Amino acid sequence: MRMVIVAGTPGSGKTAVLTHSLQSITEMGLKSAVVKIDCLYTDDDRKFAKIGVPTKVGLSMDMCPDHYAIYNLEEMIDWAGENQAELLVVETAGLCHRCAPFTVNSLGVCVIDATSGPNTPLKVGPFLSTADIAVITKGDMISQAEREIFRERILEVNPDCKIIEANGLSGQGCAELADEFMKSHEVSLDQEKLRHSAPLAVCTLCVGETRVNKKHHRGILRRIDGFQSYEGE
């Protein structure tokens, strides 16, 4: 089975771009399935249902959505197989800028909003720097000069990625993205690894500590001066 993992900043238009792209995939005769990962709530599964694509929702609740997605990949692939899908698309929530959800053999797609500021590509982490494709959305809302600066910033972070400019409303550029989906590789979960280490999530706050005094905290801790240490057994 081919697998595409789509990450990006919140509100960047991931679902809108995917809806248009998967319509093109269906027209090409490839059966797809989508797993939508979010934190507390989503109704995006209705949008995929309207175009006839089987959709499963996963709510990570108190868990980092990308850790949740990685942990549940086996079940996602099994579910897609049960639906006779040849292509599995996993859309992650984009909770933080340090997410690293892509596996080695999946197609990694980063959707990034051009209106978020010219330096945004420099502020985000592995979900852009390790992506195969960077999809720029909302480029029609900024000037040509700003678009060029934004593209250059992306290439500073990831010089090897393919850049596609897409419009989630009109669908412009989404057929090109669908073509890239068709070129993606088969995935064997037994041999899959992450392209980049996931964000650290081992500290007292992660397991429910509410007291703010430093003496109460254990785990992997990073001070404001940049010093990082591990406290605990």
mmCIF file with all atom_site columns, C-alpha atoms in Angstrom:
data_model
loop_
_atom_site.group_PDB
_atom_site.id
_atom_site.type_symbol
_atom_site.label_atom_id
_atom_site.label_alt_id
_atom_site.label_comp_id
_atom_site.label_asym_id
_atom_site.label_entity_id
_atom_site.label_seq_id
_atom_site.pdbx_PDB_ins_code
_atom_site.Cartn_x
_atom_site.Cartn_y
_atom_site.Cartn_z
_atom_site.occupancy
_atom_site.B_iso_or_equiv
_atom_site.pdbx_formal_charge
_atom_site.auth_seq_id
_atom_site.auth_comp_id
_atom_site.auth_asym_id
_atom_site.auth_atom_id
_atom_site.pdbx_PDB_model_num
ATOM 1   C CA . MET A 1 1   ? 0.000   0.000  0.000   1.00 0.00 ? 1   MET A CA 1
ATOM 2   C CA . ARG A 1 2   ? 1.149   3.539  -0.746  1.00 0.00 ? 2   ARG A CA 1
ATOM 3   C CA . MET A 1 3   ? 1.085   5.997  2.132   1.00 0.00 ? 3   MET A CA 1
ATOM 4   C CA . VAL A 1 4   ? 1.023   9.796  2.115   1.00 0.00 ? 4   VAL A CA 1
ATOM 5   C CA . ILE A 1 5   ? 1.436   11.721 5.373   1.00 0.00 ? 5   ILE A CA 1
ATOM 6   C CA . VAL A 1 6   ? 0.240   15.324 5.313   1.00 0.00 ? 6   VAL A CA 1
ATOM 7   C CA . ALA A 1 7   ? 1.342   17.784 8.003   1.00 0.00 ? 7   ALA A CA 1
ATOM 8   C CA . GLY A 1 8   ? 1.294   21.540 8.344   1.00 0.00 ? 8   GLY A CA 1
ATOM 9   C CA . THR A 1 9   ? 0.368   24.491 10.452  1.00 0.00 ? 9   THR A CA 1
ATOM 10  C CA . PRO A 1 10  ? -3.216  24.798 11.796  1.00 0.00 ? 10  PRO A CA 1
ATOM 11  C CA . GLY A 1 11  ? -5.589  26.491 9.356   1.00 0.00 ? 11  GLY A CA 1
ATOM 12  C CA . SER A 1 12  ? -3.205  26.162 6.409   1.00 0.00 ? 12  SER A CA 1
ATOM 13  C CA . GLY A 1 13  ? -5.831  24.423 4.262   1.00 0.00 ? 13  GLY A CA 1
ATOM 14  C CA . LYS A 1 14  ? -4.667  20.808 4.470   1.00 0.00 ? 14  LYS A CA 1
ATOM 15  C CA . THR A 1 15  ? -8.161  19.327 4.251   1.00 0.00 ? 15  THR A CA 1
ATOM 16  C CA . ALA A 1 16  ? -9.289  21.582 1.399   1.00 0.00 ? 16  ALA A CA 1
ATOM 17  C CA . VAL A 1 17  ? -6.222  20.751 -0.686  1.00 0.00 ? 17  VAL A CA 1
ATOM 18  C CA . LEU A 1 18  ? -6.588  17.039 0.056   1.00 0.00 ? 18  LEU A CA 1
ATOM 19  C CA . THR A 1 19  ? -10.257 17.015 -0.936  1.00 0.00 ? 19  THR A CA 1
ATOM 20  C CA . HIS A 1 20  ? -9.454  18.333 -4.413  1.00 0.00 ? 20  HIS A CA 1
ATOM 21  C CA . SER A 1 21  ? -6.417  16.059 -4.786  1.00 0.00 ? 21  SER A CA 1
ATOM 22  C CA . LEU A 1 22  ? -8.326  12.925 -3.786  1.00 0.00 ? 22  LEU A CA 1
ATOM 23  C CA . GLN A 1 23  ? -11.066 13.753 -6.272  1.00 0.00 ? 23  GLN A CA 1
ATOM 24  C CA . SER A 1 24  ? -8.388  13.679 -8.967  1.00 0.00 ? 24  SER A CA 1
ATOM 25  C CA . ILE A 1 25  ? -7.027  10.405 -7.556  1.00 0.00 ? 25  ILE A CA 1
ATOM 26  C CA . THR A 1 26  ? -10.491 8.834  -7.819  1.00 0.00 ? 26  THR A CA 1
ATOM 27  C CA . GLU A 1 27  ? -10.784 10.000 -11.420 1.00 0.00 ? 27  GLU A CA 1
ATOM 28  C CA . MET A 1 28  ? -7.440  8.294  -12.121 1.00 0.00 ? 28  MET A CA 1
ATOM 29  C CA . GLY A 1 29  ? -8.929  5.018  -10.892 1.00 0.00 ? 29  GLY A CA 1
ATOM 30  C CA . LEU A 1 30  ? -6.968  4.635  -7.645  1.00 0.00 ? 30  LEU A CA 1
ATOM 31  C CA . LYS A 1 31  ? -8.965  3.785  -4.524  1.00 0.00 ? 31  LYS A CA 1
ATOM 32  C CA . SER A 1 32  ? -7.889  5.861  -1.510  1.00 0.00 ? 32  SER A CA 1
ATOM 33  C CA . ALA A 1 33  ? -8.709  6.111  2.180   1.00 0.00 ? 33  ALA A CA 1
ATOM 34  C CA . VAL A 1 34  ? -8.077  8.922  4.682   1.00 0.00 ? 34  VAL A CA 1
ATOM 35  C CA . VAL A 1 35  ? -7.277  8.938  8.381   1.00 0.00 ? 35  VAL A CA 1
ATOM 36  C CA . LYS A 1 36  ? -7.848  12.356 9.916   1.00 0.00 ? 36  LYS A CA 1
ATOM 37  C CA . ILE A 1 37  ? -5.958  12.962 13.171  1.00 0.00 ? 37  ILE A CA 1
ATOM 38  C CA . ASP A 1 38  ? -7.041  15.853 15.371  1.00 0.00 ? 38  ASP A CA 1
ATOM 39  C CA . CYS A 1 39  ? -6.840  16.777 19.038  1.00 0.00 ? 39  CYS A CA 1
ATOM 40  C CA . LEU A 1 40  ? -10.334 17.296 20.449  1.00 0.00 ? 40  LEU A CA 1
ATOM 41  C CA . TYR A 1 41  ? -12.836 17.563 17.591  1.00 0.00 ? 41  TYR A CA 1
ATOM 42  C CA . THR A 1 42  ? -13.137 17.439 13.823  1.00 0.00 ? 42  THR A CA 1
ATOM 43  C CA . ASP A 1 43  ? -15.904 17.184 11.267  1.00 0.00 ? 43  ASP A CA 1
ATOM 44  C CA . ASP A 1 44  ? -13.536 17.008 8.297   1.00 0.00 ? 44  ASP A CA 1
ATOM 45  C CA . ASP A 1 45  ? -14.542 13.381 7.768   1.00 0.00 ? 45  ASP A CA 1
ATOM 46  C CA . ARG A 1 46  ? -17.830 14.700 6.332   1.00 0.00 ? 46  ARG A CA 1
ATOM 47  C CA . LYS A 1 47  ? -15.912 16.578 3.630   1.00 0.00 ? 47  LYS A CA 1
ATOM 48  C CA . PHE A 1 48  ? -14.107 13.417 2.543   1.00 0.00 ? 48  PHE A CA 1
ATOM 49  C CA . ALA A 1 49  ? -17.344 11.410 2.734   1.00 0.00 ? 49  ALA A CA 1
ATOM 50  C CA . LYS A 1 50  ? -18.931 13.814 0.236   1.00 0.00 ? 50  LYS A CA 1
ATOM 51  C CA . ILE A 1 51  ? -16.392 12.765 -2.383  1.00 0.00 ? 51  ILE A CA 1
ATOM 52  C CA . GLY A 1 52  ? -16.818 9.074  -1.563  1.00 0.00 ? 52  GLY A CA 1
ATOM 53  C CA . VAL A 1 53  ? -13.498 8.495  0.215   1.00 0.00 ? 53  VAL A CA 1
ATOM 54  C CA . PRO A 1 54  ? -13.602 6.182  3.291   1.00 0.00 ? 54  PRO A CA 1
ATOM 55  C CA . THR A 1 55  ? -12.479 8.182  6.322   1.00 0.00 ? 55  THR A CA 1
ATOM 56  C CA . LYS A 1 56  ? -11.486 7.277  9.852   1.00 0.00 ? 56  LYS A CA 1
ATOM 57  C CA . VAL A 1 57  ? -11.118 9.894  12.610  1.00 0.00 ? 57  VAL A CA 1
ATOM 58  C CA . GLY A 1 58  ? -8.578  9.654  15.413  1.00 0.00 ? 58  GLY A CA 1
ATOM 59  C CA . LEU A 1 59  ? -8.722  12.107 18.328  1.00 0.00 ? 59  LEU A CA 1
ATOM 60  C CA . SER A 1 60  ? -5.455  12.245 20.265  1.00 0.00 ? 60  SER A CA 1
ATOM 61  C CA . MET A 1 61  ? -6.968  14.060 23.265  1.00 0.00 ? 61  MET A CA 1
ATOM 62  C CA . ASP A 1 62  ? -4.116  14.559 25.779  1.00 0.00 ? 62  ASP A CA 1
ATOM 63  C CA . MET A 1 63  ? -1.503  12.893 23.572  1.00 0.00 ? 63  MET A CA 1
ATOM 64  C CA . CYS A 1 64  ? 0.595   14.748 20.980  1.00 0.00 ? 64  CYS A CA 1
ATOM 65  C CA . PRO A 1 65  ? -1.307  14.161 17.695  1.00 0.00 ? 65  PRO A CA 1
ATOM 66  C CA . ASP A 1 66  ? 1.817   13.134 15.803  1.00 0.00 ? 66  ASP A CA 1
ATOM 67  C CA . HIS A 1 67  ? 2.901   10.714 18.537  1.00 0.00 ? 67  HIS A CA 1
ATOM 68  C CA . TYR A 1 68  ? -0.658  9.379  18.387  1.00 0.00 ? 68  TYR A CA 1
ATOM 69  C CA . ALA A 1 69  ? -0.512  9.014  14.592  1.00 0.00 ? 69  ALA A CA 1
ATOM 70  C CA . ILE A 1 70  ? 2.840   7.230  14.660  1.00 0.00 ? 70  ILE A CA 1
ATOM 71  C CA . TYR A 1 71  ? 1.731   4.883  17.444  1.00 0.00 ? 71  TYR A CA 1
ATOM 72  C CA . ASN A 1 72  ? -1.438  3.905  15.537  1.00 0.00 ? 72  ASN A CA 1
ATOM 73  C CA . LEU A 1 73  ? 0.002   3.535  12.016  1.00 0.00 ? 73  LEU A CA 1
ATOM 74  C CA . GLU A 1 74  ? -0.370  -0.251 12.025  1.00 0.00 ? 74  GLU A CA 1
ATOM 75  C CA . GLU A 1 75  ? -4.105  -0.028 12.762  1.00 0.00 ? 75  GLU A CA 1
ATOM 76  C CA . MET A 1 76  ? -4.522  2.685  10.121  1.00 0.00 ? 76  MET A CA 1
ATOM 77  C CA . ILE A 1 77  ? -2.896  0.554  7.427   1.00 0.00 ? 77  ILE A CA 1
ATOM 78  C CA . ASP A 1 78  ? -4.980  -2.484 8.432   1.00 0.00 ? 78  ASP A CA 1
ATOM 79  C CA . TRP A 1 79  ? -8.154  -0.391 8.288   1.00 0.00 ? 79  TRP A CA 1
ATOM 80  C CA . ALA A 1 80  ? -7.256  0.983  4.840   1.00 0.00 ? 80  ALA A CA 1
ATOM 81  C CA . GLY A 1 81  ? -6.631  -2.581 3.647   1.00 0.00 ? 81  GLY A CA 1
ATOM 82  C CA . GLU A 1 82  ? -10.059 -3.636 4.901   1.00 0.00 ? 82  GLU A CA 1
ATOM 83  C CA . ASN A 1 83  ? -11.493 -0.876 2.699   1.00 0.00 ? 83  ASN A CA 1
ATOM 84  C CA . GLN A 1 84  ? -9.553  -2.185 -0.349  1.00 0.00 ? 84  GLN A CA 1
ATOM 85  C CA . ALA A 1 85  ? -7.619  1.088  -0.527  1.00 0.00 ? 85  ALA A CA 1
ATOM 86  C CA . GLU A 1 86  ? -4.439  1.279  -2.588  1.00 0.00 ? 86  GLU A CA 1
ATOM 87  C CA . LEU A 1 87  ? -3.471  4.643  -1.112  1.00 0.00 ? 87  LEU A CA 1
ATOM 88  C CA . LEU A 1 88  ? -3.643  5.698  2.534   1.00 0.00 ? 88  LEU A CA 1
ATOM 89  C CA . VAL A 1 89  ? -3.551  9.413  3.323   1.00 0.00 ? 89  VAL A CA 1
ATOM 90  C CA . VAL A 1 90  ? -2.888  10.405 6.933   1.00 0.00 ? 90  VAL A CA 1
ATOM 91  C CA . GLU A 1 91  ? -3.655  14.043 7.770   1.00 0.00 ? 91  GLU A CA 1
ATOM 92  C CA . THR A 1 92  ? -2.161  15.128 11.091  1.00 0.00 ? 92  THR A CA 1
ATOM 93  C CA . ALA A 1 93  ? -3.404  17.950 13.276  1.00 0.00 ? 93  ALA A CA 1
ATOM 94  C CA . GLY A 1 94  ? -0.394  20.266 13.217  1.00 0.00 ? 94  GLY A CA 1
ATOM 95  C CA . LEU A 1 95  ? -0.370  20.899 16.952  1.00 0.00 ? 95  LEU A CA 1
ATOM 96  C CA . CYS A 1 96  ? 3.162   22.300 17.184  1.00 0.00 ? 96  CYS A CA 1
ATOM 97  C CA . HIS A 1 97  ? 5.981   23.465 14.902  1.00 0.00 ? 97  HIS A CA 1
ATOM 98  C CA . ARG A 1 98  ? 8.315   20.661 16.001  1.00 0.00 ? 98  ARG A CA 1
ATOM 99  C CA . CYS A 1 99  ? 6.252   17.792 14.575  1.00 0.00 ? 99  CYS A CA 1
ATOM 100 C CA . ALA A 1 100 ? 8.073   15.044 12.660  1.00 0.00 ? 100 ALA A CA 1
ATOM 101 C CA . PRO A 1 101 ? 5.440   12.579 11.405  1.00 0.00 ? 101 PRO A CA 1
ATOM 102 C CA . PHE A 1 102 ? 6.974   11.372 8.116   1.00 0.00 ? 102 PHE A CA 1
ATOM 103 C CA . THR A 1 103 ? 8.299   7.831  7.715   1.00 0.00 ? 103 THR A CA 1
ATOM 104 C CA . VAL A 1 104 ? 11.150  6.950  5.369   1.00 0.00 ? 104 VAL A CA 1
ATOM 105 C CA . ASN A 1 105 ? 9.057   5.393  2.577   1.00 0.00 ? 105 ASN A CA 1
ATOM 106 C CA . SER A 1 106 ? 5.909   7.477  2.886   1.00 0.00 ? 106 SER A CA 1
ATOM 107 C CA . LEU A 1 107 ? 5.384   10.567 0.759   1.00 0.00 ? 107 LEU A CA 1
ATOM 108 C CA . GLY A 1 108 ? 5.829   13.509 3.140   1.00 0.00 ? 108 GLY A CA 1
ATOM 109 C CA . VAL A 1 109 ? 3.713   16.549 2.320   1.00 0.00 ? 109 VAL A CA 1
ATOM 110 C CA . CYS A 1 110 ? 3.899   19.834 4.223   1.00 0.00 ? 110 CYS A CA 1
ATOM 111 C CA . VAL A 1 111 ? 1.064   22.328 3.690   1.00 0.00 ? 111 VAL A CA 1
ATOM 112 C CA . ILE A 1 112 ? 2.070   25.855 4.678   1.00 0.00 ? 112 ILE A CA 1
ATOM 113 C CA . ASP A 1 113 ? 0.104   29.094 4.611   1.00 0.00 ? 113 ASP A CA 1
ATOM 114 C CA . ALA A 1 114 ? 1.769   31.942 2.686   1.00 0.00 ? 114 ALA A CA 1
ATOM 115 C CA . THR A 1 115 ? -0.100  34.572 4.727   1.00 0.00 ? 115 THR A CA 1
ATOM 116 C CA . SER A 1 116 ? 1.511   33.394 7.972   1.00 0.00 ? 116 SER A CA 1
ATOM 117 C CA . GLY A 1 117 ? 4.548   35.626 7.400   1.00 0.00 ? 117 GLY A CA 1
ATOM 118 C CA . PRO A 1 118 ? 7.731   35.465 5.283   1.00 0.00 ? 118 PRO A CA 1
ATOM 119 C CA . ASN A 1 119 ? 9.804   33.930 8.079   1.00 0.00 ? 119 ASN A CA 1
ATOM 120 C CA . THR A 1 120 ? 7.369   31.132 8.955   1.00 0.00 ? 120 THR A CA 1
ATOM 121 C CA . PRO A 1 121 ? 9.382   28.495 7.013   1.00 0.00 ? 121 PRO A CA 1
ATOM 122 C CA . LEU A 1 122 ? 12.371  29.327 9.227   1.00 0.00 ? 122 LEU A CA 1
ATOM 123 C CA . LYS A 1 123 ? 10.304  28.907 12.404  1.00 0.00 ? 123 LYS A CA 1
ATOM 124 C CA . VAL A 1 124 ? 8.910   25.440 11.757  1.00 0.00 ? 124 VAL A CA 1
ATOM 125 C CA . GLY A 1 125 ? 10.753  22.152 12.134  1.00 0.00 ? 125 GLY A CA 1
ATOM 126 C CA . PRO A 1 126 ? 11.025  18.691 10.559  1.00 0.00 ? 126 PRO A CA 1
ATOM 127 C CA . PHE A 1 127 ? 7.553   18.646 9.046   1.00 0.00 ? 127 PHE A CA 1
ATOM 128 C CA . LEU A 1 128 ? 8.970   21.124 6.519   1.00 0.00 ? 128 LEU A CA 1
ATOM 129 C CA . SER A 1 129 ? 12.699  20.339 6.523   1.00 0.00 ? 129 SER A CA 1
ATOM 130 C CA . THR A 1 130 ? 12.146  16.590 5.895   1.00 0.00 ? 130 THR A CA 1
ATOM 131 C CA . ALA A 1 131 ? 9.140   16.882 3.530   1.00 0.00 ? 131 ALA A CA 1
ATOM 132 C CA . ASP A 1 132 ? 9.216   15.665 -0.068  1.00 0.00 ? 132 ASP A CA 1
ATOM 133 C CA . ILE A 1 133 ? 6.670   18.279 -1.140  1.00 0.00 ? 133 ILE A CA 1
ATOM 134 C CA . ALA A 1 134 ? 5.865   21.714 0.241   1.00 0.00 ? 134 ALA A CA 1
ATOM 135 C CA . VAL A 1 135 ? 2.395   22.918 -0.724  1.00 0.00 ? 135 VAL A CA 1
ATOM 136 C CA . ILE A 1 136 ? 1.988   26.697 -0.463  1.00 0.00 ? 136 ILE A CA 1
ATOM 137 C CA . THR A 1 137 ? -1.592  27.830 0.100   1.00 0.00 ? 137 THR A CA 1
ATOM 138 C CA . LYS A 1 138 ? -3.264  31.270 0.088   1.00 0.00 ? 138 LYS A CA 1
ATOM 139 C CA . GLY A 1 139 ? -0.574  32.678 -2.186  1.00 0.00 ? 139 GLY A CA 1
ATOM 140 C CA . ASP A 1 140 ? -3.243  34.655 -4.021  1.00 0.00 ? 140 ASP A CA 1
ATOM 141 C CA . MET A 1 141 ? -3.650  36.812 -0.890  1.00 0.00 ? 141 MET A CA 1
ATOM 142 C CA . ILE A 1 142 ? -0.114  38.244 -0.972  1.00 0.00 ? 142 ILE A CA 1
ATOM 143 C CA . SER A 1 143 ? 1.974   40.050 -3.588  1.00 0.00 ? 143 SER A CA 1
ATOM 144 C CA . GLN A 1 144 ? 4.225   38.379 -6.141  1.00 0.00 ? 144 GLN A CA 1
ATOM 145 C CA . ALA A 1 145 ? 7.311   39.704 -4.337  1.00 0.00 ? 145 ALA A CA 1
ATOM 146 C CA . GLU A 1 146 ? 6.092   38.212 -1.047  1.00 0.00 ? 146 GLU A CA 1
ATOM 147 C CA . ARG A 1 147 ? 5.425   34.884 -2.764  1.00 0.00 ? 147 ARG A CA 1
ATOM 148 C CA . GLU A 1 148 ? 8.974   34.797 -4.116  1.00 0.00 ? 148 GLU A CA 1
ATOM 149 C CA . ILE A 1 149 ? 10.429  35.533 -0.673  1.00 0.00 ? 149 ILE A CA 1
ATOM 150 C CA . PHE A 1 150 ? 8.272   32.803 0.847   1.00 0.00 ? 150 PHE A CA 1
ATOM 151 C CA . ARG A 1 151 ? 9.474   30.258 -1.734  1.00 0.00 ? 151 ARG A CA 1
ATOM 152 C CA . GLU A 1 152 ? 13.094  31.187 -1.070  1.00 0.00 ? 152 GLU A CA 1
ATOM 153 C CA . ARG A 1 153 ? 12.597  30.766 2.677   1.00 0.00 ? 153 ARG A CA 1
ATOM 154 C CA . ILE A 1 154 ? 11.207  27.262 2.080   1.00 0.00 ? 154 ILE A CA 1
ATOM 155 C CA . LEU A 1 155 ? 14.202  26.358 -0.081  1.00 0.00 ? 155 LEU A CA 1
ATOM 156 C CA . GLU A 1 156 ? 16.557  27.650 2.615   1.00 0.00 ? 156 GLU A CA 1
ATOM 157 C CA . VAL A 1 157 ? 15.034  25.123 5.012   1.00 0.00 ? 157 VAL A CA 1
ATOM 158 C CA . ASN A 1 158 ? 14.555  22.280 2.515   1.00 0.00 ? 158 ASN A CA 1
ATOM 159 C CA . PRO A 1 159 ? 16.446  22.791 -0.764  1.00 0.00 ? 159 PRO A CA 1
ATOM 160 C CA . ASP A 1 160 ? 15.441  19.363 -2.101  1.00 0.00 ? 160 ASP A CA 1
ATOM 161 C CA . CYS A 1 161 ? 11.662  19.616 -1.749  1.00 0.00 ? 161 CYS A CA 1
ATOM 162 C CA . LYS A 1 162 ? 9.264   20.079 -4.632  1.00 0.00 ? 162 LYS A CA 1
ATOM 163 C CA . ILE A 1 163 ? 7.138   23.221 -4.238  1.00 0.00 ? 163 ILE A CA 1
ATOM 164 C CA . ILE A 1 164 ? 3.514   23.237 -5.390  1.00 0.00 ? 164 ILE A CA 1
ATOM 165 C CA . GLU A 1 165 ? 1.315   26.311 -5.140  1.00 0.00 ? 165 GLU A CA 1
ATOM 166 C CA . ALA A 1 166 ? -2.275  25.271 -4.503  1.00 0.00 ? 166 ALA A CA 1
ATOM 167 C CA . ASN A 1 167 ? -5.641  26.872 -3.873  1.00 0.00 ? 167 ASN A CA 1
ATOM 168 C CA . GLY A 1 168 ? -7.987  25.005 -1.551  1.00 0.00 ? 168 GLY A CA 1
ATOM 169 C CA . LEU A 1 169 ? -11.034 26.880 -2.880  1.00 0.00 ? 169 LEU A CA 1
ATOM 170 C CA . SER A 1 170 ? -10.558 26.593 -6.638  1.00 0.00 ? 170 SER A CA 1
ATOM 171 C CA . GLY A 1 171 ? -8.486  23.409 -6.603  1.00 0.00 ? 171 GLY A CA 1
ATOM 172 C CA . GLN A 1 172 ? -5.698  24.992 -8.624  1.00 0.00 ? 172 GLN A CA 1
ATOM 173 C CA . GLY A 1 173 ? -2.471  23.003 -8.205  1.00 0.00 ? 173 GLY A CA 1
ATOM 174 C CA . CYS A 1 174 ? -4.207  20.047 -6.545  1.00 0.00 ? 174 CYS A CA 1
ATOM 175 C CA . ALA A 1 175 ? -4.092  17.879 -9.688  1.00 0.00 ? 175 ALA A CA 1
ATOM 176 C CA . GLU A 1 176 ? -0.311  18.282 -9.666  1.00 0.00 ? 176 GLU A CA 1
ATOM 177 C CA . LEU A 1 177 ? -0.251  17.122 -6.061  1.00 0.00 ? 177 LEU A CA 1
ATOM 178 C CA . ALA A 1 178 ? -2.443  14.144 -6.997  1.00 0.00 ? 178 ALA A CA 1
ATOM 179 C CA . ASP A 1 179 ? 0.122   13.175 -9.650  1.00 0.00 ? 179 ASP A CA 1
ATOM 180 C CA . GLU A 1 180 ? 2.782   13.094 -6.931  1.00 0.00 ? 180 GLU A CA 1
ATOM 181 C CA . PHE A 1 181 ? 0.521   10.869 -4.823  1.00 0.00 ? 181 PHE A CA 1
ATOM 182 C CA . MET A 1 182 ? 0.390   8.424  -7.736  1.00 0.00 ? 182 MET A CA 1
ATOM 183 C CA . LYS A 1 183 ? 4.205   8.253  -7.793  1.00 0.00 ? 183 LYS A CA 1
ATOM 184 C CA . SER A 1 184 ? 4.513   7.412  -4.081  1.00 0.00 ? 184 SER A CA 1
ATOM 185 C CA . HIS A 1 185 ? 6.172   4.170  -2.964  1.00 0.00 ? 185 HIS A CA 1
ATOM 186 C CA . GLU A 1 186 ? 4.768   1.017  -1.422  1.00 0.00 ? 186 GLU A CA 1
ATOM 187 C CA . VAL A 1 187 ? 5.179   0.899  2.351   1.00 0.00 ? 187 VAL A CA 1
ATOM 188 C CA . SER A 1 188 ? 6.078   -2.119 4.474   1.00 0.00 ? 188 SER A CA 1
ATOM 189 C CA . LEU A 1 189 ? 5.405   -1.222 8.085   1.00 0.00 ? 189 LEU A CA 1
ATOM 190 C CA . ASP A 1 190 ? 7.839   -3.828 9.460   1.00 0.00 ? 190 ASP A CA 1
ATOM 191 C CA . GLN A 1 191 ? 10.758  -1.933 7.933   1.00 0.00 ? 191 GLN A CA 1
ATOM 192 C CA . GLU A 1 192 ? 9.497   1.623  8.370   1.00 0.00 ? 192 GLU A CA 1
ATOM 193 C CA . LYS A 1 193 ? 11.319  4.217  10.446  1.00 0.00 ? 193 LYS A CA 1
ATOM 194 C CA . LEU A 1 194 ? 10.764  7.904  11.132  1.00 0.00 ? 194 LEU A CA 1
ATOM 195 C CA . ARG A 1 195 ? 12.814  10.329 9.048   1.00 0.00 ? 195 ARG A CA 1
ATOM 196 C CA . HIS A 1 196 ? 13.453  12.489 12.101  1.00 0.00 ? 196 HIS A CA 1
ATOM 197 C CA . SER A 1 197 ? 13.125  11.972 15.829  1.00 0.00 ? 197 SER A CA 1
ATOM 198 C CA . ALA A 1 198 ? 9.750   12.990 17.235  1.00 0.00 ? 198 ALA A CA 1
ATOM 199 C CA . PRO A 1 199 ? 9.429   15.874 19.725  1.00 0.00 ? 199 PRO A CA 1
ATOM 200 C CA . LEU A 1 200 ? 10.398  15.061 23.288  1.00 0.00 ? 200 LEU A CA 1
ATOM 201 C CA . ALA A 1 201 ? 7.348   14.413 25.448  1.00 0.00 ? 201 ALA A CA 1
ATOM 202 C CA . VAL A 1 202 ? 8.871   13.141 28.656  1.00 0.00 ? 202 VAL A CA 1
ATOM 203 C CA . CYS A 1 203 ? 8.352   15.542 31.538  1.00 0.00 ? 203 CYS A CA 1
ATOM 204 C CA . THR A 1 204 ? 6.207   15.855 34.635  1.00 0.00 ? 204 THR A CA 1
ATOM 205 C CA . LEU A 1 205 ? 3.796   18.235 32.871  1.00 0.00 ? 205 LEU A CA 1
ATOM 206 C CA . CYS A 1 206 ? 3.113   15.583 30.231  1.00 0.00 ? 206 CYS A CA 1
ATOM 207 C CA . VAL A 1 207 ? 1.756   13.214 32.868  1.00 0.00 ? 207 VAL A CA 1
ATOM 208 C CA . GLY A 1 208 ? -0.460  15.725 34.626  1.00 0.00 ? 208 GLY A CA 1
ATOM 209 C CA . GLU A 1 209 ? 1.617   17.838 37.034  1.00 0.00 ? 209 GLU A CA 1
ATOM 210 C CA . THR A 1 210 ? -0.036  21.239 37.574  1.00 0.00 ? 210 THR A CA 1
ATOM 211 C CA . ARG A 1 211 ? 2.359   22.862 40.055  1.00 0.00 ? 211 ARG A CA 1
ATOM 212 C CA . VAL A 1 212 ? 4.692   25.360 38.388  1.00 0.00 ? 212 VAL A CA 1
ATOM 213 C CA . ASN A 1 213 ? 7.530   25.469 40.925  1.00 0.00 ? 213 ASN A CA 1
ATOM 214 C CA . LYS A 1 214 ? 10.665  24.036 39.319  1.00 0.00 ? 214 LYS A CA 1
ATOM 215 C CA . LYS A 1 215 ? 11.345  21.685 42.249  1.00 0.00 ? 215 LYS A CA 1
ATOM 216 C CA . HIS A 1 216 ? 8.293   19.616 41.310  1.00 0.00 ? 216 HIS A CA 1
ATOM 217 C CA . HIS A 1 217 ? 9.427   18.841 37.753  1.00 0.00 ? 217 HIS A CA 1
ATOM 218 C CA . ARG A 1 218 ? 11.211  15.766 36.413  1.00 0.00 ? 218 ARG A CA 1
ATOM 219 C CA . GLY A 1 219 ? 12.038  14.367 32.993  1.00 0.00 ? 219 GLY A CA 1
ATOM 220 C CA . ILE A 1 220 ? 13.739  16.026 30.010  1.00 0.00 ? 220 ILE A CA 1
ATOM 221 C CA . LEU A 1 221 ? 13.794  19.729 30.853  1.00 0.00 ? 221 LEU A CA 1
ATOM 222 C CA . ARG A 1 222 ? 15.122  22.700 28.905  1.00 0.00 ? 222 ARG A CA 1
ATOM 223 C CA . ARG A 1 223 ? 15.844  26.018 30.622  1.00 0.00 ? 223 ARG A CA 1
ATOM 224 C CA . ILE A 1 224 ? 15.334  29.407 29.016  1.00 0.00 ? 224 ILE A CA 1
ATOM 225 C CA . ASP A 1 225 ? 19.121  29.851 28.757  1.00 0.00 ? 225 ASP A CA 1
ATOM 226 C CA . GLY A 1 226 ? 19.225  26.781 26.469  1.00 0.00 ? 226 GLY A CA 1
ATOM 227 C CA . PHE A 1 227 ? 20.608  24.270 28.986  1.00 0.00 ? 227 PHE A CA 1
ATOM 228 C CA . GLN A 1 228 ? 18.898  20.884 28.700  1.00 0.00 ? 228 GLN A CA 1
ATOM 229 C CA . SER A 1 229 ? 19.046  18.169 31.344  1.00 0.00 ? 229 SER A CA 1
ATOM 230 C CA . TYR A 1 230 ? 17.305  15.052 32.569  1.00 0.00 ? 230 TYR A CA 1
ATOM 231 C CA . GLU A 1 231 ? 15.960  15.039 36.121  1.00 0.00 ? 231 GLU A CA 1
ATOM 232 C CA . GLY A 1 232 ? 14.724  11.851 37.760  1.00 0.00 ? 232 GLY A CA 1
ATOM 233 C CA . GLU A 1 233 ? 15.517  8.160  38.013  1.00 0.00 ? 233 GLU A CA 1
#
